[in-house]
Amino acid sequence: MAAYLFRRLVQSALILLGVSFITFVLLYVLPADPVRQIAGRSATQQTVENIRHQLGLDQPMLVQYARYLSGLVQGDMGRSYLQKTEVASLIAARLPASLLLMAGGIACELVIGLSLGVIAALWRGRALDQGLMVTSFVAVSAPQFVVGLLLLYVFAVQLGWFPIGGYGTFAHLVLPSIALGIMGSGWYSRMMRSAMVEVLRQDYIRTARAKGLTRARVILRHALPNAILPIIAMIGIDIGIFMGGMVVVESVFGWPGIGQLAWQAIQRVDIPIIMGVTLVSATAIVLGNLLADIVTPFIDPRIKLR
Amino acid sequence: MMKTLLTSTALVAALALPAAAQDYTPDPNATPGGMITVTYKDDVATLDPAIGYDWQNWSMIKSLFDGLMDYVPGTTELRPGLAESYEISDDGKTFTFTLRPGVKFHNGREMTAEDVKYSLDRVTTPATQSPGAGFFASIAGFDAISDGSADTLSGVEVVEPATVRITLSRPDATFLHVMALNFASIVPKEAVDEYGSDFGKHPVGTGAFKLDEWTIGQRLVFAKNEDFWREGVPYLDGVTFEVGQEPIVALLRLQQGEVDVPGDGIPPAKFQEVMGDPAQAARVVEGGQLHTGYITLNVGIAPLDKLEVREAINMAINKERITQIINGRAVPATQPLPPSMPGYTEGYDGYAYDPEGAKAKLAEAGLADGFTTELYVMNTDPNPRIAQAIQQDLKAIGVTAEIRSLAQANVIEAGGAGQAPMIWSGGMAWIADFPDPSNFYGPILGCAGAGEGGWNWSKFCDEGIDAMATEADSMTDPSAPERLKMWSDVYMKVMEEAPWVPVFNEQRYTMKSARMGGDDSLYVDPVSIPINYDYVYVTE
């Protein structure tokens, strides 16, 4: 186990290094000059060259990358080109909001997805099942931007049950969590349905029924735990999907997370922020996958880590 | 901004303008008190007046800081700000400002001439990386400070604690406008030293409001500066800016009474709905703005290097139809300057829409069968739709334009590098930094902006016209009729060479809640965009 963990951590570090390099190269070859964004439209050539020199952007790409990395290992993610503030503090100020939203999204997709999946499995082949599966298909395909605005319009504007965007209380969290989690809930309902259908065919279920247990007890005590466990391990992978979805959901709901920060930085070619948010997201994804792999053998003893 | 050299001098008598001559009559109905809520989509990057150059922070900075000069609220008329009065020498090269006594920074210290010198040194020194440094190029010693050979502007001298003398290396008619720009705001050295690069998050100025709270990514709260040096204002106790709000969400919240002014305006998709509802339309203030949307025609790329071809394209574009694409939120343009800009040429009709005439012009150029070119455009709505309309108009005269729809930064890059034959300026169009006709020339039509990376995407450079522009700017009085006539001539000459198709001048539509009071002009203030926070008030 320890050897496995060590190997995986080294692998993770290499992946992050690769991500940082690829992102850096992409931003470098991007046909958009960050110095022009800083210098503004009225700048003289002299001003532009001064700024380029101060930021070290007149150096060869590999030198710039090496400088970035050496800062990074010392915990320095650089300063935003446009805000002039330290990237680490900008991300730190916004990370809690993003983590909260992610937790909300995961809770939402599990609650909605798993319960719908179980219902569909129990009524499999009937109209209810088919209806739920079509609904889940819509949920998977619906653009989050549209879902978000629809939720806002119906539940915040028309019904007034929730605040119209913003951050701060539990009520603020509900709609963005649904908007973020609804796509995942579509997936989970389908996976839960097939896992449940599979489990319900097993001999031990028949045995449980045969020894006279109630239908409810068989489903809740014997079928559900066995169907649900493999799915739990997938949450780690969801983190990656959520990182993308958060950019959209955060901007619709005015949620002050890192997705919003990244979106604005991309528009303005604020490279230190783009790099910082990319690395933080990549770290979350790598850790999520690692966690999923570590948890799996505890859930399913047939799988061993080597 | 102007890099040209002086070629002539204009002798103008010394001007001494007392502050009282241009004062603003306060609104007799204004009542003090109350907070308002303003929303923006994008977070505020910085409130450092030397750095901030965004849509949303421009007016915020105006309310936190002051410069030596200012504008009469709701107008483009200059008035003294932190300067109580000023004198201009006969040769137009020396400006002596007498500071207003008793003006205090938000930290309680009194502002002096030393602060003026420090602030101008700070904005021009390369270490500050100010996007506005170039505006100060006419101050003596600018070249030395920008190449690093000096650390102070030799042209700015402290004469007495309340008197500062600024010497220019050449007469500059726009200098007083420059001193009213945010970049020329007066900042206290001790606060800048204390916060360093984070001064933009901890602004200390002399303005009508001070920063009370800033929760990153969520809100900024401005509180009234009780010691503000202008009597009686601001009326509001404070302003809450909520950031990260989509314009469409902001509109919904305004309808619910949660928001007073959506800072990004009415979303295009909702415009007709709002204007079609009398109750909502009554709360929309319409005004002109110093904006022109245009198509650049790169004079360095064949066949756009031929005048007849550029004229033909000018005649081919149906500007009326393009303004309909944006729900009529603009007026068709005939020339580079917008109608509300001094120096605008009244009675000039520009190139009329005439596809047949355009075909004839193409035939004259030996291109009767048309040609193929590229049109670059920023990829956010409505710009790609406008580009398609342009494409259809060109198709009608036999010109095939392939649309290159890219992110803003990439279009700017292609334009600066001179790779783009045609660019539709939407989303990046010129909005004047200050209300003077020169601001539409140097960087976007003059030789100074035509170099690599410059904003003159036509790469149009006519030394004769440049000389005329320089001559106009060497006059001392920015609003002298002779000077405005010269600028009018400059733009007429430009139109003869047709490096642009001026398409439309966007109108501004500011929506406000029912409780907002104050003259309509404050809601479409040409300088404090979107609104002038210092003079508006609430009625309940």
JSON list of C-alpha atoms in Angstrom, two decimals, chain B residues 379-521:
[
{"chain": "B", "resi": 379, "resn": "ASN", "atom": "CA", "xyz": [-16.50, 36.59, -31.16]},
{"chain": "B", "resi": 380, "resn": "THR", "atom": "CA", "xyz": [-19.14, 37.93, -28.78]},
{"chain": "B", "resi": 381, "resn": "ASP", "atom": "CA", "xyz": [-22.69, 38.84, -29.71]},
{"chain": "B", "resi": 382, "resn": "PRO", "atom": "CA", "xyz": [-23.72, 40.95, -31.60]},
{"chain": "B", "resi": 383, "resn": "ASN", "atom": "CA", "xyz": [-20.39, 41.29, -33.42]},
{"chain": "B", "resi": 384, "resn": "PRO", "atom": "CA", "xyz": [-20.47, 38.07, -35.46]},
{"chain": "B", "resi": 385, "resn": "ARG", "atom": "CA", "xyz": [-23.98, 38.98, -36.62]},
{"chain": "B", "resi": 386, "resn": "ILE", "atom": "CA", "xyz": [-22.79, 42.42, -37.65]},
{"chain": "B", "resi": 387, "resn": "ALA", "atom": "CA", "xyz": [-19.89, 40.81, -39.49]},
{"chain": "B", "resi": 388, "resn": "GLN", "atom": "CA", "xyz": [-22.37, 38.65, -41.41]},
{"chain": "B", "resi": 389, "resn": "ALA", "atom": "CA", "xyz": [-24.31, 41.73, -42.45]},
{"chain": "B", "resi": 390, "resn": "ILE", "atom": "CA", "xyz": [-21.07, 43.31, -43.66]},
{"chain": "B", "resi": 391, "resn": "GLN", "atom": "CA", "xyz": [-20.24, 40.07, -45.49]},
{"chain": "B", "resi": 392, "resn": "GLN", "atom": "CA", "xyz": [-23.61, 40.15, -47.29]},
{"chain": "B", "resi": 393, "resn": "ASP", "atom": "CA", "xyz": [-23.21, 43.80, -48.24]},
{"chain": "B", "resi": 394, "resn": "LEU", "atom": "CA", "xyz": [-19.79, 43.04, -49.71]},
{"chain": "B", "resi": 395, "resn": "LYS", "atom": "CA", "xyz": [-21.12, 39.96, -51.51]},
{"chain": "B", "resi": 396, "resn": "ALA", "atom": "CA", "xyz": [-23.61, 42.24, -53.27]},
{"chain": "B", "resi": 397, "resn": "ILE", "atom": "CA", "xyz": [-20.75, 44.07, -54.97]},
{"chain": "B", "resi": 398, "resn": "GLY", "atom": "CA", "xyz": [-18.83, 40.88, -55.72]},
{"chain": "B", "resi": 399, "resn": "VAL", "atom": "CA", "xyz": [-16.39, 40.95, -52.80]},
{"chain": "B", "resi": 400, "resn": "THR", "atom": "CA", "xyz": [-16.03, 37.70, -50.84]},
{"chain": "B", "resi": 401, "resn": "ALA", "atom": "CA", "xyz": [-15.09, 38.34, -47.20]},
{"chain": "B", "resi": 402, "resn": "GLU", "atom": "CA", "xyz": [-14.25, 35.36, -45.03]},
{"chain": "B", "resi": 403, "resn": "ILE", "atom": "CA", "xyz": [-15.11, 35.99, -41.40]},
{"chain": "B", "resi": 404, "resn": "ARG", "atom": "CA", "xyz": [-12.42, 35.36, -38.78]},
{"chain": "B", "resi": 405, "resn": "SER", "atom": "CA", "xyz": [-14.23, 35.36, -35.47]},
{"chain": "B", "resi": 406, "resn": "LEU", "atom": "CA", "xyz": [-11.73, 35.39, -32.58]},
{"chain": "B", "resi": 407, "resn": "ALA", "atom": "CA", "xyz": [-11.33, 36.34, -28.93]},
{"chain": "B", "resi": 408, "resn": "GLN", "atom": "CA", "xyz": [-10.80, 40.04, -28.31]},
{"chain": "B", "resi": 409, "resn": "ALA", "atom": "CA", "xyz": [-7.11, 39.77, -27.48]},
{"chain": "B", "resi": 410, "resn": "ASN", "atom": "CA", "xyz": [-6.46, 37.81, -30.68]},
{"chain": "B", "resi": 411, "resn": "VAL", "atom": "CA", "xyz": [-8.22, 40.34, -32.88]},
{"chain": "B", "resi": 412, "resn": "ILE", "atom": "CA", "xyz": [-6.25, 43.15, -31.26]},
{"chain": "B", "resi": 413, "resn": "GLU", "atom": "CA", "xyz": [-3.05, 41.20, -31.87]},
{"chain": "B", "resi": 414, "resn": "ALA", "atom": "CA", "xyz": [-3.87, 40.58, -35.55]},
{"chain": "B", "resi": 415, "resn": "GLY", "atom": "CA", "xyz": [-4.82, 44.24, -35.97]},
{"chain": "B", "resi": 416, "resn": "GLY", "atom": "CA", "xyz": [-1.65, 45.50, -34.31]},
{"chain": "B", "resi": 417, "resn": "ALA", "atom": "CA", "xyz": [0.52, 43.19, -36.39]},
{"chain": "B", "resi": 418, "resn": "GLY", "atom": "CA", "xyz": [-1.10, 44.47, -39.60]},
{"chain": "B", "resi": 419, "resn": "GLN", "atom": "CA", "xyz": [-2.23, 40.96, -40.63]},
{"chain": "B", "resi": 420, "resn": "ALA", "atom": "CA", "xyz": [-5.93, 41.72, -40.82]},
{"chain": "B", "resi": 421, "resn": "PRO", "atom": "CA", "xyz": [-7.23, 43.14, -44.12]},
{"chain": "B", "resi": 422, "resn": "MET", "atom": "CA", "xyz": [-10.48, 44.25, -42.51]},
{"chain": "B", "resi": 423, "resn": "ILE", "atom": "CA", "xyz": [-11.56, 44.43, -38.85]},
{"chain": "B", "resi": 424, "resn": "TRP", "atom": "CA", "xyz": [-14.99, 45.20, -37.48]},
{"chain": "B", "resi": 425, "resn": "SER", "atom": "CA", "xyz": [-14.18, 47.19, -34.34]},
{"chain": "B", "resi": 426, "resn": "GLY", "atom": "CA", "xyz": [-17.19, 46.06, -32.27]},
{"chain": "B", "resi": 427, "resn": "GLY", "atom": "CA", "xyz": [-16.29, 45.18, -28.69]},
{"chain": "B", "resi": 428, "resn": "MET", "atom": "CA", "xyz": [-12.97, 46.99, -29.09]},
{"chain": "B", "resi": 429, "resn": "ALA", "atom": "CA", "xyz": [-14.23, 50.20, -30.63]},
{"chain": "B", "resi": 430, "resn": "TRP", "atom": "CA", "xyz": [-12.84, 53.52, -29.66]},
{"chain": "B", "resi": 431, "resn": "ILE", "atom": "CA", "xyz": [-14.50, 55.30, -26.78]},
{"chain": "B", "resi": 432, "resn": "ALA", "atom": "CA", "xyz": [-12.82, 58.61, -26.11]},
{"chain": "B", "resi": 433, "resn": "ASP", "atom": "CA", "xyz": [-10.55, 58.90, -23.08]},
{"chain": "B", "resi": 434, "resn": "PHE", "atom": "CA", "xyz": [-11.41, 62.57, -22.91]},
{"chain": "B", "resi": 435, "resn": "PRO", "atom": "CA", "xyz": [-13.80, 64.78, -24.88]},
{"chain": "B", "resi": 436, "resn": "ASP", "atom": "CA", "xyz": [-11.38, 66.21, -27.40]},
{"chain": "B", "resi": 437, "resn": "PRO", "atom": "CA", "xyz": [-11.21, 65.51, -31.15]},
{"chain": "B", "resi": 438, "resn": "SER", "atom": "CA", "xyz": [-7.50, 64.71, -31.00]},
{"chain": "B", "resi": 439, "resn": "ASN", "atom": "CA", "xyz": [-8.31, 61.56, -29.03]},
{"chain": "B", "resi": 440, "resn": "PHE", "atom": "CA", "xyz": [-9.77, 59.91, -32.14]},
{"chain": "B", "resi": 441, "resn": "TYR", "atom": "CA", "xyz": [-6.73, 60.57, -34.26]},
{"chain": "B", "resi": 442, "resn": "GLY", "atom": "CA", "xyz": [-3.24, 59.84, -32.87]},
{"chain": "B", "resi": 443, "resn": "PRO", "atom": "CA", "xyz": [-3.54, 56.22, -31.75]},
{"chain": "B", "resi": 444, "resn": "ILE", "atom": "CA", "xyz": [-6.10, 54.99, -34.28]},
{"chain": "B", "resi": 445, "resn": "LEU", "atom": "CA", "xyz": [-5.59, 57.01, -37.48]},
{"chain": "B", "resi": 446, "resn": "GLY", "atom": "CA", "xyz": [-2.23, 58.74, -37.07]},
{"chain": "B", "resi": 447, "resn": "CYS", "atom": "CA", "xyz": [1.26, 57.55, -37.92]},
{"chain": "B", "resi": 448, "resn": "ALA", "atom": "CA", "xyz": [2.00, 57.12, -34.18]},
{"chain": "B", "resi": 449, "resn": "GLY", "atom": "CA", "xyz": [-0.43, 54.21, -33.93]},
{"chain": "B", "resi": 450, "resn": "ALA", "atom": "CA", "xyz": [0.46, 52.64, -37.28]},
{"chain": "B", "resi": 451, "resn": "GLY", "atom": "CA", "xyz": [3.57, 50.86, -36.07]},
{"chain": "B", "resi": 452, "resn": "GLU", "atom": "CA", "xyz": [3.81, 47.23, -35.00]},
{"chain": "B", "resi": 453, "resn": "GLY", "atom": "CA", "xyz": [1.32, 46.56, -32.22]},
{"chain": "B", "resi": 454, "resn": "GLY", "atom": "CA", "xyz": [-0.38, 49.97, -32.49]},
{"chain": "B", "resi": 455, "resn": "TRP", "atom": "CA", "xyz": [-4.15, 50.44, -32.48]},
{"chain": "B", "resi": 456, "resn": "ASN", "atom": "CA", "xyz": [-4.18, 52.01, -35.96]},
{"chain": "B", "resi": 457, "resn": "TRP", "atom": "CA", "xyz": [-5.33, 48.79, -37.61]},
{"chain": "B", "resi": 458, "resn": "SER", "atom": "CA", "xyz": [-5.67, 50.39, -41.05]},
{"chain": "B", "resi": 459, "resn": "LYS", "atom": "CA", "xyz": [-1.94, 51.12, -40.83]},
{"chain": "B", "resi": 460, "resn": "PHE", "atom": "CA", "xyz": [-2.93, 54.42, -42.40]},
{"chain": "B", "resi": 461, "resn": "CYS", "atom": "CA", "xyz": [-0.16, 57.00, -42.12]},
{"chain": "B", "resi": 462, "resn": "ASP", "atom": "CA", "xyz": [-0.36, 60.29, -44.00]},
{"chain": "B", "resi": 463, "resn": "GLU", "atom": "CA", "xyz": [2.33, 62.70, -42.95]},
{"chain": "B", "resi": 464, "resn": "GLY", "atom": "CA", "xyz": [0.44, 65.68, -44.36]},
{"chain": "B", "resi": 465, "resn": "ILE", "atom": "CA", "xyz": [-2.58, 64.95, -42.17]},
{"chain": "B", "resi": 466, "resn": "ASP", "atom": "CA", "xyz": [-0.33, 64.22, -39.20]},
{"chain": "B", "resi": 467, "resn": "ALA", "atom": "CA", "xyz": [1.19, 67.68, -39.59]},
{"chain": "B", "resi": 468, "resn": "MET", "atom": "CA", "xyz": [-2.27, 69.26, -39.59]},
{"chain": "B", "resi": 469, "resn": "ALA", "atom": "CA", "xyz": [-3.13, 67.37, -36.40]},
{"chain": "B", "resi": 470, "resn": "THR", "atom": "CA", "xyz": [0.05, 68.54, -34.72]},
{"chain": "B", "resi": 471, "resn": "GLU", "atom": "CA", "xyz": [-0.69, 72.11, -35.69]},
{"chain": "B", "resi": 472, "resn": "ALA", "atom": "CA", "xyz": [-4.20, 71.90, -34.25]},
{"chain": "B", "resi": 473, "resn": "ASP", "atom": "CA", "xyz": [-2.87, 70.55, -31.00]},
{"chain": "B", "resi": 474, "resn": "SER", "atom": "CA", "xyz": [-0.27, 73.21, -30.60]},
{"chain": "B", "resi": 475, "resn": "MET", "atom": "CA", "xyz": [-2.96, 75.77, -29.88]},
{"chain": "B", "resi": 476, "resn": "THR", "atom": "CA", "xyz": [-3.47, 76.49, -26.21]},
{"chain": "B", "resi": 477, "resn": "ASP", "atom": "CA", "xyz": [-7.23, 76.75, -25.93]},
{"chain": "B", "resi": 478, "resn": "PRO", "atom": "CA", "xyz": [-8.73, 73.33, -26.57]},
{"chain": "B", "resi": 479, "resn": "SER", "atom": "CA", "xyz": [-12.14, 74.72, -27.49]},
{"chain": "B", "resi": 480, "resn": "ALA", "atom": "CA", "xyz": [-10.98, 77.58, -29.77]},
{"chain": "B", "resi": 481, "resn": "PRO", "atom": "CA", "xyz": [-13.16, 77.57, -32.91]},
{"chain": "B", "resi": 482, "resn": "GLU", "atom": "CA", "xyz": [-10.08, 77.71, -35.20]},
{"chain": "B", "resi": 483, "resn": "ARG", "atom": "CA", "xyz": [-8.72, 74.61, -33.54]},
{"chain": "B", "resi": 484, "resn": "LEU", "atom": "CA", "xyz": [-11.97, 72.69, -33.87]},
{"chain": "B", "resi": 485, "resn": "LYS", "atom": "CA", "xyz": [-12.15, 73.74, -37.54]},
{"chain": "B", "resi": 486, "resn": "MET", "atom": "CA", "xyz": [-8.67, 72.33, -38.07]},
{"chain": "B", "resi": 487, "resn": "TRP", "atom": "CA", "xyz": [-9.68, 69.04, -36.50]},
{"chain": "B", "resi": 488, "resn": "SER", "atom": "CA", "xyz": [-12.78, 68.95, -38.66]},
{"chain": "B", "resi": 489, "resn": "ASP", "atom": "CA", "xyz": [-10.49, 69.38, -41.69]},
{"chain": "B", "resi": 490, "resn": "VAL", "atom": "CA", "xyz": [-8.24, 66.57, -40.47]},
{"chain": "B", "resi": 491, "resn": "TYR", "atom": "CA", "xyz": [-11.12, 64.10, -40.38]},
{"chain": "B", "resi": 492, "resn": "MET", "atom": "CA", "xyz": [-12.46, 65.27, -43.74]},
{"chain": "B", "resi": 493, "resn": "LYS", "atom": "CA", "xyz": [-9.02, 64.59, -45.24]},
{"chain": "B", "resi": 494, "resn": "VAL", "atom": "CA", "xyz": [-9.05, 61.18, -43.59]},
{"chain": "B", "resi": 495, "resn": "MET", "atom": "CA", "xyz": [-12.44, 60.43, -45.14]},
{"chain": "B", "resi": 496, "resn": "GLU", "atom": "CA", "xyz": [-11.07, 61.33, -48.58]},
{"chain": "B", "resi": 497, "resn": "GLU", "atom": "CA", "xyz": [-8.49, 58.57, -48.11]},
{"chain": "B", "resi": 498, "resn": "ALA", "atom": "CA", "xyz": [-11.15, 56.20, -46.71]},
{"chain": "B", "resi": 499, "resn": "PRO", "atom": "CA", "xyz": [-9.03, 54.02, -44.38]},
{"chain": "B", "resi": 500, "resn": "TRP", "atom": "CA", "xyz": [-12.18, 53.33, -42.33]},
{"chain": "B", "resi": 501, "resn": "VAL", "atom": "CA", "xyz": [-15.81, 52.68, -42.89]},
{"chain": "B", "resi": 502, "resn": "PRO", "atom": "CA", "xyz": [-17.39, 54.60, -39.99]},
{"chain": "B", "resi": 503, "resn": "VAL", "atom": "CA", "xyz": [-20.48, 52.49, -39.28]},
{"chain": "B", "resi": 504, "resn": "PHE", "atom": "CA", "xyz": [-22.34, 53.78, -36.26]},
{"chain": "B", "resi": 505, "resn": "ASN", "atom": "CA", "xyz": [-22.16, 55.74, -33.04]},
{"chain": "B", "resi": 506, "resn": "GLU", "atom": "CA", "xyz": [-23.58, 53.76, -30.16]},
{"chain": "B", "resi": 507, "resn": "GLN", "atom": "CA", "xyz": [-26.08, 55.40, -27.88]},
{"chain": "B", "resi": 508, "resn": "ARG", "atom": "CA", "xyz": [-25.99, 54.73, -24.16]},
{"chain": "B", "resi": 509, "resn": "TYR", "atom": "CA", "xyz": [-28.98, 53.45, -22.28]},
{"chain": "B", "resi": 510, "resn": "THR", "atom": "CA", "xyz": [-28.74, 53.52, -18.51]},
{"chain": "B", "resi": 511, "resn": "MET", "atom": "CA", "xyz": [-31.52, 51.91, -16.55]},
{"chain": "B", "resi": 512, "resn": "LYS", "atom": "CA", "xyz": [-32.22, 53.01, -12.99]},
{"chain": "B", "resi": 513, "resn": "SER", "atom": "CA", "xyz": [-34.61, 52.12, -10.21]},
{"chain": "B", "resi": 514, "resn": "ALA", "atom": "CA", "xyz": [-37.67, 54.29, -9.55]},
{"chain": "B", "resi": 515, "resn": "ARG", "atom": "CA", "xyz": [-36.14, 55.85, -6.44]},
{"chain": "B", "resi": 516, "resn": "MET", "atom": "CA", "xyz": [-33.09, 57.29, -8.18]},
{"chain": "B", "resi": 517, "resn": "GLY", "atom": "CA", "xyz": [-33.13, 61.07, -8.44]},
{"chain": "B", "resi": 518, "resn": "GLY", "atom": "CA", "xyz": [-31.04, 63.69, -10.19]},
{"chain": "B", "resi": 519, "resn": "ASP", "atom": "CA", "xyz": [-30.82, 65.13, -13.66]},
{"chain": "B", "resi": 520, "resn": "ASP", "atom": "CA", "xyz": [-30.90, 62.65, -16.55]},
{"chain": "B", "resi": 521, "resn": "SER", "atom": "CA", "xyz": [-27.54, 63.94, -17.75]}
]
